[in-house]
XYZ file of N, CA and C in Angstrom:
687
model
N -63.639 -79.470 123.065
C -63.200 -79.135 121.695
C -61.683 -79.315 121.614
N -61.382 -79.689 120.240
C -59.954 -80.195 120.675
C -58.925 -79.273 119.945
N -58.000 -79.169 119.936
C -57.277 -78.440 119.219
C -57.230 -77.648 118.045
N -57.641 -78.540 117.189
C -57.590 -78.247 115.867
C -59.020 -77.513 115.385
N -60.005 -78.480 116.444
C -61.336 -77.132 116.259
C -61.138 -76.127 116.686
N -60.515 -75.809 117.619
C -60.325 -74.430 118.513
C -59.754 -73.479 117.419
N -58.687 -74.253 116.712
C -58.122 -73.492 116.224
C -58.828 -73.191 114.849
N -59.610 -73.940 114.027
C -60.276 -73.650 112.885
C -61.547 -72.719 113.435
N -61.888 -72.465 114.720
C -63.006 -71.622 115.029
C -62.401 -70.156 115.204
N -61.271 -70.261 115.730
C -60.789 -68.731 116.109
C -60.254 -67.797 114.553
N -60.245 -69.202 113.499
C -59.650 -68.370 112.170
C -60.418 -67.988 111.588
N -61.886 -68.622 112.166
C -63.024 -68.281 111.606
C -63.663 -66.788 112.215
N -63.009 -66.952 113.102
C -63.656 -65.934 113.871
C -63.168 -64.517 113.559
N -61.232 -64.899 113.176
C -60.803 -63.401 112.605
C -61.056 -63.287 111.782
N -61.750 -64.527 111.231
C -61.719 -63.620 109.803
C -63.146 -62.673 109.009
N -64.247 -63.313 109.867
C -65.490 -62.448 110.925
C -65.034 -61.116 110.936
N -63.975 -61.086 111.903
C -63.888 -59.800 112.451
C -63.684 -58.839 111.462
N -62.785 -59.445 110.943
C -61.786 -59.011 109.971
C -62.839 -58.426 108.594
N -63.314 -58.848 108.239
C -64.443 -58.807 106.820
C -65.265 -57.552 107.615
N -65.896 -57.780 108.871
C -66.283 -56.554 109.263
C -66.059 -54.940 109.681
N -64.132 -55.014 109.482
C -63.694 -53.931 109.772
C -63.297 -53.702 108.389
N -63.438 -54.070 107.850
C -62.870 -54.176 106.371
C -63.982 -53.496 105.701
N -65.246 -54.269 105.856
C -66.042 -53.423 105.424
C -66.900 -52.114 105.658
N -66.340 -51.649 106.963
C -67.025 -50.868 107.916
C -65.768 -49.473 107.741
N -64.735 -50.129 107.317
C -63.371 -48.558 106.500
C -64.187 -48.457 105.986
N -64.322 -49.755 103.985
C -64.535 -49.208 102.618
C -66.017 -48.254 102.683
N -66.646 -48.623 103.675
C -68.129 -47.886 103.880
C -68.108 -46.098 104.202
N -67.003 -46.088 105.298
C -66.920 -44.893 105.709
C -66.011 -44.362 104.454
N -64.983 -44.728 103.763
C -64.460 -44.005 103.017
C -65.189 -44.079 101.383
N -65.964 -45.068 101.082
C -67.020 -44.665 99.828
C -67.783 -43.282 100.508
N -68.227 -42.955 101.704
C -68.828 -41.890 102.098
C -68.393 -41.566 102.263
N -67.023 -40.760 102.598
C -66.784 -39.846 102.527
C -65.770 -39.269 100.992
N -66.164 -40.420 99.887
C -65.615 -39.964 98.955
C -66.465 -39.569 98.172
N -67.626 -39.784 98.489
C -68.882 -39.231 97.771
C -69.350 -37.920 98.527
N -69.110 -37.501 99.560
C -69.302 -36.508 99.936
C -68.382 -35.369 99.113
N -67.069 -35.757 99.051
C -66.375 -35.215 98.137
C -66.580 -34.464 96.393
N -67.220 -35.993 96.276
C -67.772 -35.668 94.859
C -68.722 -34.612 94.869
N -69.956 -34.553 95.382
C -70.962 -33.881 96.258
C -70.306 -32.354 96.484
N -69.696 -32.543 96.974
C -68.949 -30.676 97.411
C -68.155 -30.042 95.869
N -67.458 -31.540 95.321
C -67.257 -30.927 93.922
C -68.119 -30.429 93.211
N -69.227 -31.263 93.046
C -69.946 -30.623 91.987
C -70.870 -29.429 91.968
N -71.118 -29.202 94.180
C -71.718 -27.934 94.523
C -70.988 -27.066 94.527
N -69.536 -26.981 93.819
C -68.314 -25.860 93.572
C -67.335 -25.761 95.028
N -67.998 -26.963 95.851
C -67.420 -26.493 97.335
C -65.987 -27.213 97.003
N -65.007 -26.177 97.753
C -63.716 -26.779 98.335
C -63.516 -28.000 99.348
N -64.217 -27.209 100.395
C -63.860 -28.074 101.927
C -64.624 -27.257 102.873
N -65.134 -27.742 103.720
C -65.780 -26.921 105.031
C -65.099 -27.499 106.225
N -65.074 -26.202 106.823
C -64.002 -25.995 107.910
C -65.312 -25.926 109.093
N -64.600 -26.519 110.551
C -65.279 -26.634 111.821
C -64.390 -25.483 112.379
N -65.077 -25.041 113.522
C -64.944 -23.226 114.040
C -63.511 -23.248 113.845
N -63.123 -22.327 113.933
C -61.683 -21.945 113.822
C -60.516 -22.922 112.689
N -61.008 -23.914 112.396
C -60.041 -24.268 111.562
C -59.446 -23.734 110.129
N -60.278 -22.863 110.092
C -60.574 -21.496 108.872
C -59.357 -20.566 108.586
N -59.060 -20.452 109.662
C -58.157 -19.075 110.049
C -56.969 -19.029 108.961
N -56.128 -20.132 109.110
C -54.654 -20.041 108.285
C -55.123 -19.711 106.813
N -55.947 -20.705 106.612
C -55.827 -20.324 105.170
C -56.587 -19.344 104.533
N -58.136 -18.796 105.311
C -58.554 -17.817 104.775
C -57.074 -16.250 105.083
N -56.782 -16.297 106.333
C -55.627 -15.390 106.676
C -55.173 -15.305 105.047
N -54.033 -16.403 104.545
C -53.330 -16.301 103.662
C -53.779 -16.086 102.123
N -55.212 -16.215 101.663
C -55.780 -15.635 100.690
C -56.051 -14.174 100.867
N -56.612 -13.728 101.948
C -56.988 -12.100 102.483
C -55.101 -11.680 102.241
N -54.259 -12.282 102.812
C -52.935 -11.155 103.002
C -52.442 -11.191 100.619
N -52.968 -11.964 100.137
C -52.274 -12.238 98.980
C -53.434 -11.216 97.731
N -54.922 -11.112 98.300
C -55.510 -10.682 97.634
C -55.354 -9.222 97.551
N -56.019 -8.552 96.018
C -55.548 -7.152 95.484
C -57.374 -6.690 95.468
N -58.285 -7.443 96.199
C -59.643 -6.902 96.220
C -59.881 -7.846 97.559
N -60.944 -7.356 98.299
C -61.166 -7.665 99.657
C -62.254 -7.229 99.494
N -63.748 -8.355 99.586
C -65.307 -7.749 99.617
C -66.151 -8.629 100.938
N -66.806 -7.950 101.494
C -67.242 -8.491 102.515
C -68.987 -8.378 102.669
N -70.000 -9.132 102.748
C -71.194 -9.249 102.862
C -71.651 -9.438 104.478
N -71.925 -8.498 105.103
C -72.210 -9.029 106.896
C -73.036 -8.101 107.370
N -73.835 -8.149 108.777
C -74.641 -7.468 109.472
C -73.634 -6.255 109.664
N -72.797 -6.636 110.413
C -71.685 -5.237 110.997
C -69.978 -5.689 110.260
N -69.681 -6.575 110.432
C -68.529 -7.054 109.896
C -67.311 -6.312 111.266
N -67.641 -6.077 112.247
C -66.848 -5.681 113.379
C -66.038 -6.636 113.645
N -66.356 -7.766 113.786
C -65.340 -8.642 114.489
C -64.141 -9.445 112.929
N -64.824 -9.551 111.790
C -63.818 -9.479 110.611
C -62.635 -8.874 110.866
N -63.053 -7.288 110.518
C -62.575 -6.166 110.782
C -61.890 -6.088 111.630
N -61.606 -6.243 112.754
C -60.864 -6.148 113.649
C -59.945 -7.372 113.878
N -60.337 -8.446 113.600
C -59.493 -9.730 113.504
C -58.644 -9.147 112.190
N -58.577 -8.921 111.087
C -57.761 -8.929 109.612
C -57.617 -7.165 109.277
N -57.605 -6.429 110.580
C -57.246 -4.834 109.960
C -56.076 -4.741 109.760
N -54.963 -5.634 110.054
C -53.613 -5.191 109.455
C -53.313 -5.877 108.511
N -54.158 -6.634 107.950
C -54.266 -6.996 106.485
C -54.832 -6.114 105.296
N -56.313 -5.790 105.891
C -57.120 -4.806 105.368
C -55.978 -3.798 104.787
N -55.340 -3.418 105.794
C -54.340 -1.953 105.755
C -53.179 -2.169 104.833
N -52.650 -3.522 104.535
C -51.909 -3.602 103.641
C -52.551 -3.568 102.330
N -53.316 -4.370 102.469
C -53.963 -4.675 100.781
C -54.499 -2.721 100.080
N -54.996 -2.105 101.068
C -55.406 -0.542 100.631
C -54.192 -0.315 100.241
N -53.083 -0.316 101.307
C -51.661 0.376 101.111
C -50.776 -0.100 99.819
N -51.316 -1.321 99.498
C -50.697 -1.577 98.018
C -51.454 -0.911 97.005
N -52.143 -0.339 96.619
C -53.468 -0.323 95.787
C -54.507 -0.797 95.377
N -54.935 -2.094 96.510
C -55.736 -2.814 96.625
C -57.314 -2.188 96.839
N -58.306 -3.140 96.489
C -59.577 -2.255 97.184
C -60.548 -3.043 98.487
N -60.968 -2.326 99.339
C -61.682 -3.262 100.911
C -63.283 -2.632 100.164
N -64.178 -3.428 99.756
C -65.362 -3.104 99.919
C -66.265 -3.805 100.778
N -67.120 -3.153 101.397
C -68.004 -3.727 102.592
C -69.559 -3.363 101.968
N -70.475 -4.722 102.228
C -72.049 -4.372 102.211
C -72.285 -4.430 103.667
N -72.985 -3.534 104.384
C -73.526 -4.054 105.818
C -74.766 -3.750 105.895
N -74.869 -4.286 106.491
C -77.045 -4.280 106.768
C -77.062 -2.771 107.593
N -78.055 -2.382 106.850
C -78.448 -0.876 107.064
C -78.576 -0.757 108.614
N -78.186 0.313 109.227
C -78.271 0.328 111.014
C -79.802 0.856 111.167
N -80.320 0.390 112.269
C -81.724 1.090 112.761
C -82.712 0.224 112.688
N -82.622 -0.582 111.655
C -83.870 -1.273 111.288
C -84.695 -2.545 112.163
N -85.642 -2.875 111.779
C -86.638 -3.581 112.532
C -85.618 -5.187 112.612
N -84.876 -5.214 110.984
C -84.227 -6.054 110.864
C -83.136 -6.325 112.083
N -82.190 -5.156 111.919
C -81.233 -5.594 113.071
C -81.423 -5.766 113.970
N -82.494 -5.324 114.448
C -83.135 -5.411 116.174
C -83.326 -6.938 115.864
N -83.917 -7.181 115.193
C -84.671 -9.188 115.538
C -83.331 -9.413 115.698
N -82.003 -9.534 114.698
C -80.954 -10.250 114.679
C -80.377 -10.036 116.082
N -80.011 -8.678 116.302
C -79.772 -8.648 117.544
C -80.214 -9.056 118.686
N -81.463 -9.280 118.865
C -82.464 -9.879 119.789
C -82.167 -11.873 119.944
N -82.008 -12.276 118.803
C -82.240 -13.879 118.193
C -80.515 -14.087 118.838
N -79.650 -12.867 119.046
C -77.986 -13.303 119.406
C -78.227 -13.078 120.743
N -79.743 -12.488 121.675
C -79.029 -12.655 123.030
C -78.730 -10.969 123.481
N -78.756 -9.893 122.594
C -78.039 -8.813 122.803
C -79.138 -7.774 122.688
N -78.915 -6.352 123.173
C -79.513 -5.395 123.214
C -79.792 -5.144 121.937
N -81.323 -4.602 121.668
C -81.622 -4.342 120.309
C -80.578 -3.736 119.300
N -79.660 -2.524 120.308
C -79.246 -1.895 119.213
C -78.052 -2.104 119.111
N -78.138 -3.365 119.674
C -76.025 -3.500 119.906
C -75.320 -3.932 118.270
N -75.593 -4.579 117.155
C -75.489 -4.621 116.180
C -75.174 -3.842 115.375
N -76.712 -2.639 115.611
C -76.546 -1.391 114.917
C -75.437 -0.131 115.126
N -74.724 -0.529 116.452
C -73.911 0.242 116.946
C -72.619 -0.410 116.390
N -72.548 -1.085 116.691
C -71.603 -2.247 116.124
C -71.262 -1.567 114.772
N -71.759 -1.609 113.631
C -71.917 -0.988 112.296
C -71.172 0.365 112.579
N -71.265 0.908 113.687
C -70.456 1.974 113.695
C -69.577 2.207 114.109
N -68.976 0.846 114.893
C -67.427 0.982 115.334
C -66.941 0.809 113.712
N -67.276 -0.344 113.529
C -66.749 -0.948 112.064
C -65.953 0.308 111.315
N -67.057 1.570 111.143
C -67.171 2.210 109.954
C -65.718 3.139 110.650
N -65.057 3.389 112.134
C -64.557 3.786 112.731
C -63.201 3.434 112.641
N -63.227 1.707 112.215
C -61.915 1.138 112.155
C -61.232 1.121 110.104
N -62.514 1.302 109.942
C -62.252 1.119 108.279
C -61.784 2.577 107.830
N -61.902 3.595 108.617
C -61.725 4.772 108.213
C -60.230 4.744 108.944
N -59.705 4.535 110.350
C -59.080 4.195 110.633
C -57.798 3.294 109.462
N -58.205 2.338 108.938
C -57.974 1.405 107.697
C -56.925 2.638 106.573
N -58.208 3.033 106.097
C -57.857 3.985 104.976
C -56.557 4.697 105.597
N -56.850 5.373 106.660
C -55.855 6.872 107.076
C -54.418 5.695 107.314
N -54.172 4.544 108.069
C -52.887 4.220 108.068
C -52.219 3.280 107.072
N -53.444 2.730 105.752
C -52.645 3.251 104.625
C -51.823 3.968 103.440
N -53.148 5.537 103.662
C -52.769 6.290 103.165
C -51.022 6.896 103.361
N -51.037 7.031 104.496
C -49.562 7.324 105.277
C -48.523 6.039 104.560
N -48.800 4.733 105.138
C -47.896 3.583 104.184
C -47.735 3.555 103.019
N -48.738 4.177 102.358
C -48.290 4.014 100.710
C -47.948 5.267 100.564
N -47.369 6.357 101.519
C -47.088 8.042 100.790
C -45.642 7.302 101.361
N -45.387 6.883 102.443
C -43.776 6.729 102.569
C -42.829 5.984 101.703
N -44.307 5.539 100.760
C -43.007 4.644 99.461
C -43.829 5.043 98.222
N -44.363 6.183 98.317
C -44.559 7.163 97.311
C -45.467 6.578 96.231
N -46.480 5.700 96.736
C -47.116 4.954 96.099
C -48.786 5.450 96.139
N -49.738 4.877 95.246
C -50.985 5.390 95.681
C -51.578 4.295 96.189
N -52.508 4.454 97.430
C -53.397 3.965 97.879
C -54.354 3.307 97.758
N -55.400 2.281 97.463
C -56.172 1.809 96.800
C -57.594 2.848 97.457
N -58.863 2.076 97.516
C -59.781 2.229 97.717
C -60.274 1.298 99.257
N -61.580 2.390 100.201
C -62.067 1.823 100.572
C -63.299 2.194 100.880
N -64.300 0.995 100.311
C -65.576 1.531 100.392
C -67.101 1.113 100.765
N -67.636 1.243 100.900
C -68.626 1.158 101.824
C -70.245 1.163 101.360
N -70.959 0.380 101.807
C -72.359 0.404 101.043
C -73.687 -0.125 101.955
N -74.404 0.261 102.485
C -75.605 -0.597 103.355
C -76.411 -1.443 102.126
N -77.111 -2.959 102.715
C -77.968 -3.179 102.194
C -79.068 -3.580 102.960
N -80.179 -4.292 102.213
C -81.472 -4.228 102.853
C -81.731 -5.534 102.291
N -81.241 -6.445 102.137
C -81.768 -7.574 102.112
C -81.478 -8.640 104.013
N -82.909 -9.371 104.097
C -82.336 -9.878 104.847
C -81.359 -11.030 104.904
N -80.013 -10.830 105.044
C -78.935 -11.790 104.899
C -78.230 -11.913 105.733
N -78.303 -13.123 106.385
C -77.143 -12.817 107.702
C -76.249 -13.880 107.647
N -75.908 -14.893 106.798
C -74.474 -15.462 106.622
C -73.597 -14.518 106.115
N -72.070 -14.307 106.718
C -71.165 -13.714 106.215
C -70.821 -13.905 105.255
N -70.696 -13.675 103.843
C -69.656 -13.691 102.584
C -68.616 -12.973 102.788
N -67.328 -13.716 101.759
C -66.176 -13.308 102.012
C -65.200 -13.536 100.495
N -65.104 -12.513 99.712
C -64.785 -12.530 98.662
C -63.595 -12.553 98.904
N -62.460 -13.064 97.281
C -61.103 -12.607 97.722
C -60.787 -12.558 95.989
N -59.984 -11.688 95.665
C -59.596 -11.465 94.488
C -58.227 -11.418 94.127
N -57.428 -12.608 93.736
C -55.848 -12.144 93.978
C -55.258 -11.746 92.712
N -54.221 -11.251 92.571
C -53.883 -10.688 91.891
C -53.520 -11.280 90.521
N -53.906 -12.277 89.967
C -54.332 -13.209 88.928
C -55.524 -12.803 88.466
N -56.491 -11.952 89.115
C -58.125 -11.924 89.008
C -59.013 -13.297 89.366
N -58.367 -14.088 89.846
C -58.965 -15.331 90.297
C -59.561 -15.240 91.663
N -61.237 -15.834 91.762
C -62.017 -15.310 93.140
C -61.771 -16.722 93.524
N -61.873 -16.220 95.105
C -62.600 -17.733 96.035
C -63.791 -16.990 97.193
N -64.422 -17.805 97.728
C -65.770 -17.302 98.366
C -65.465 -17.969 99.730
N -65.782 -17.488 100.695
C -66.016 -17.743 102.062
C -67.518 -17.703 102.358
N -68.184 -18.443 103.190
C -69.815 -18.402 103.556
C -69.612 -18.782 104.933
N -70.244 -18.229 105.867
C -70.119 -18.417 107.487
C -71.311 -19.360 107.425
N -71.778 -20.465 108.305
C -72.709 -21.089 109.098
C -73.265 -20.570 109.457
N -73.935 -19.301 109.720
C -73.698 -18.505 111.319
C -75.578 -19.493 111.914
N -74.762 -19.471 113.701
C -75.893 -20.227 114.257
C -75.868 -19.446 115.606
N -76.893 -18.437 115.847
C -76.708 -17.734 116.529
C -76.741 -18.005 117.647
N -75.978 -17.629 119.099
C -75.118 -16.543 119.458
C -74.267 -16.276 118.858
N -73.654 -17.266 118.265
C -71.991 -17.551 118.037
C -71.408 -16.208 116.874
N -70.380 -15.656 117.066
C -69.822 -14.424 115.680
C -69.888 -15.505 114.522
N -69.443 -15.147 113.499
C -69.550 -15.597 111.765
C -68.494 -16.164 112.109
N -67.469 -15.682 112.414
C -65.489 -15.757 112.698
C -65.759 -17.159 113.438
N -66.296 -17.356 114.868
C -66.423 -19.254 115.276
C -67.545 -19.915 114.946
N -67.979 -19.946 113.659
C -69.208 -20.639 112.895
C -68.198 -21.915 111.627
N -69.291 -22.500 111.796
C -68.413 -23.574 110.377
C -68.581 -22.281 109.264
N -67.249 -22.805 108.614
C -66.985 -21.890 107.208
C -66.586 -22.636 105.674
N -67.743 -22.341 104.861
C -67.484 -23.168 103.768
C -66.738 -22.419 102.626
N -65.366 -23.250 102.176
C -64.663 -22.483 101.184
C -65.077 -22.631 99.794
N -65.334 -22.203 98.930
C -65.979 -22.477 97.903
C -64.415 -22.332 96.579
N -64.238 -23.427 95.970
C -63.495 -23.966 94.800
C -63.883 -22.592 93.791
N -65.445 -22.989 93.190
C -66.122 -22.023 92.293
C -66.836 -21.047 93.022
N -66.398 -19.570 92.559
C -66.936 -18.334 93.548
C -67.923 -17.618 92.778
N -68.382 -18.450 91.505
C -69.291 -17.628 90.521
C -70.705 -17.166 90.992
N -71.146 -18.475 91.827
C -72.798 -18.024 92.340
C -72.062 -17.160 93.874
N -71.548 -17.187 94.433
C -71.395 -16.083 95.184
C -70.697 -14.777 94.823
N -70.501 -14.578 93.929
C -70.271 -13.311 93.286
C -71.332 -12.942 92.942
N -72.156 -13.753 91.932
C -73.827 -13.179 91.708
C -74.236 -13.039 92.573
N -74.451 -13.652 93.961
C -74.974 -12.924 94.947
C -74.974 -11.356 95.255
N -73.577 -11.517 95.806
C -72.987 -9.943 96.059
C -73.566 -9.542 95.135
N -73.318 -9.487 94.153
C -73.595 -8.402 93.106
C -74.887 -7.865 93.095
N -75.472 -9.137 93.185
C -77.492 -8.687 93.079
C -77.617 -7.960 94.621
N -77.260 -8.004 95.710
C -77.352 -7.216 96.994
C -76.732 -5.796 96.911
N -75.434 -6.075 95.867
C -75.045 -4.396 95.826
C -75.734 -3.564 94.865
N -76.349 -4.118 94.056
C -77.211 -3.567 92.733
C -78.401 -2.777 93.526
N -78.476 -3.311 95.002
C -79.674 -2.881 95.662
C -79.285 -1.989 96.928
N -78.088 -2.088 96.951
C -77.787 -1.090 97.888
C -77.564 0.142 98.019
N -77.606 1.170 98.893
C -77.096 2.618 99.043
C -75.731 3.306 99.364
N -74.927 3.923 98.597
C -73.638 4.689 99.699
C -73.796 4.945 100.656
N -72.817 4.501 102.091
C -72.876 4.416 102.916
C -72.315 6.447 103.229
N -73.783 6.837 104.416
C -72.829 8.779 104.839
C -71.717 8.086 106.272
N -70.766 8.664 105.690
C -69.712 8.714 106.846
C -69.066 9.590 107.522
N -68.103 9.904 108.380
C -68.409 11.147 109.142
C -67.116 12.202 108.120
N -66.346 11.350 107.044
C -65.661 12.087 106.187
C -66.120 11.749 105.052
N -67.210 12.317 104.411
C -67.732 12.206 103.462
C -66.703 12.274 101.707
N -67.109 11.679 101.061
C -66.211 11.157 99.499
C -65.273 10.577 99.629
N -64.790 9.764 100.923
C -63.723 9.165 101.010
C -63.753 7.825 101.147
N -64.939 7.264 101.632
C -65.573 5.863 101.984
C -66.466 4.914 101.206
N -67.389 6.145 101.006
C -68.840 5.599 100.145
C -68.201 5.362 98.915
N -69.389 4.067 98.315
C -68.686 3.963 97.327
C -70.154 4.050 96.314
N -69.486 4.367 94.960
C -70.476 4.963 93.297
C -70.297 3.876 92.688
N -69.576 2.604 92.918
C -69.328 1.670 92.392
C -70.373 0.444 91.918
């Protein structure tokens, strides 16, 4: 082959190549711009892979003036964001929690399906209720040293079976956003994919229809937790 074929074959050849990487971007990025569309129109923001969650749910929880949480125990929340929790009370903010009622046939399976002692869940539910009371008492103190009142924090079991985490946030605009955990068990809610939701309207109806069904939570300082709400 002589020169000039060589060379009209190899231009042929990039340009082969070329048409195929070309079309093998516009492919991946029509898909993933339709996935886009797709999450728009299911109200979704963006879904986050384990931990990539953190900064920005962090910075909606530290800005919000309502804090609502939907979970089996919500222990490991709770303990990851209590010096947030403690500010938002200490401004006059409110922390409300639904948690799945302790004891039940329910928590045992969940607990069982994570790998863990039947009642480790249900116990769990009661550190929680330990740190949230905790919560309350070292805001109460922060908002008396700047002579301010305290918000609310309160508490509710439910009985539906639900075991993705919700994660309300209410900032001080009155504008919601929604958090939804993956959860795929062993794994906590906290290293599960987490979907942020744009529109928080059907997860507010959620909550709402689970708290419509729920009970005041007894705590070991009774009228200070439970909530009539």
């Amino acid at each position: 082959m002589d020169d000039g074929m060589q060379w009209l074959a190899g231009t042929i050849l990039s340009a082969v190549i070329s048409s195929v990487i070309t079309v093998g971007f516009l492919s991946a990025l029509v898909t993933r711009l339709q996935i886009r569309i797709d999450h728009r129109n299911n109200g979704i923001k963006r879904v986050y892979a384990p931990g990539e969650h953190s900064r920005t749910l962090k910075k909606q929880l530290a800005e919000a003036r309502a804090i609502q949480l939907l979970a089996l125990s919500g222990y490991g929340f709770t303990h990851a964001y209590r010096r947030i929790l403690t500010d938002c009370v200490a401004r006059g903010g409110t922390v409300e929690y639904l948690l799945a009622q302790p004891g039940t046939a329910y928590m045992k399976d969940a607990a069982e399906i994570e790998g863990r002692g039947a009642d480790s869940i249900s116990e769990e539910v009661g550190e929680t209720l330990k740190l949230l009371e905790a919560i309350r008492r070292d805001a109460a103190e922060k908002a008396g040293k700047q002579k301010a009142e305290p918000g609310r924090v309160l508490v509710r079991y439910f009985h539906t079976e639900m075991r993705e985490q919700l994660i309300l946030c209410t900032d001080q605009s009155g504008r919601r956003t929604a958090w939804l955990s993956l959860l795929i068990p062993p794994l906590p809610a906290l290293e599960c994919n987490m979907i942020e939701y744009r529109d928080a309207e059907d997860c507010v109806d959620y909550y709402e229809a689970v708290k419509r069904r729920s009970e005041p939570c007894p705590v070991a300082v009774p009228g200070r937790m439970h909530g009539k709400d």
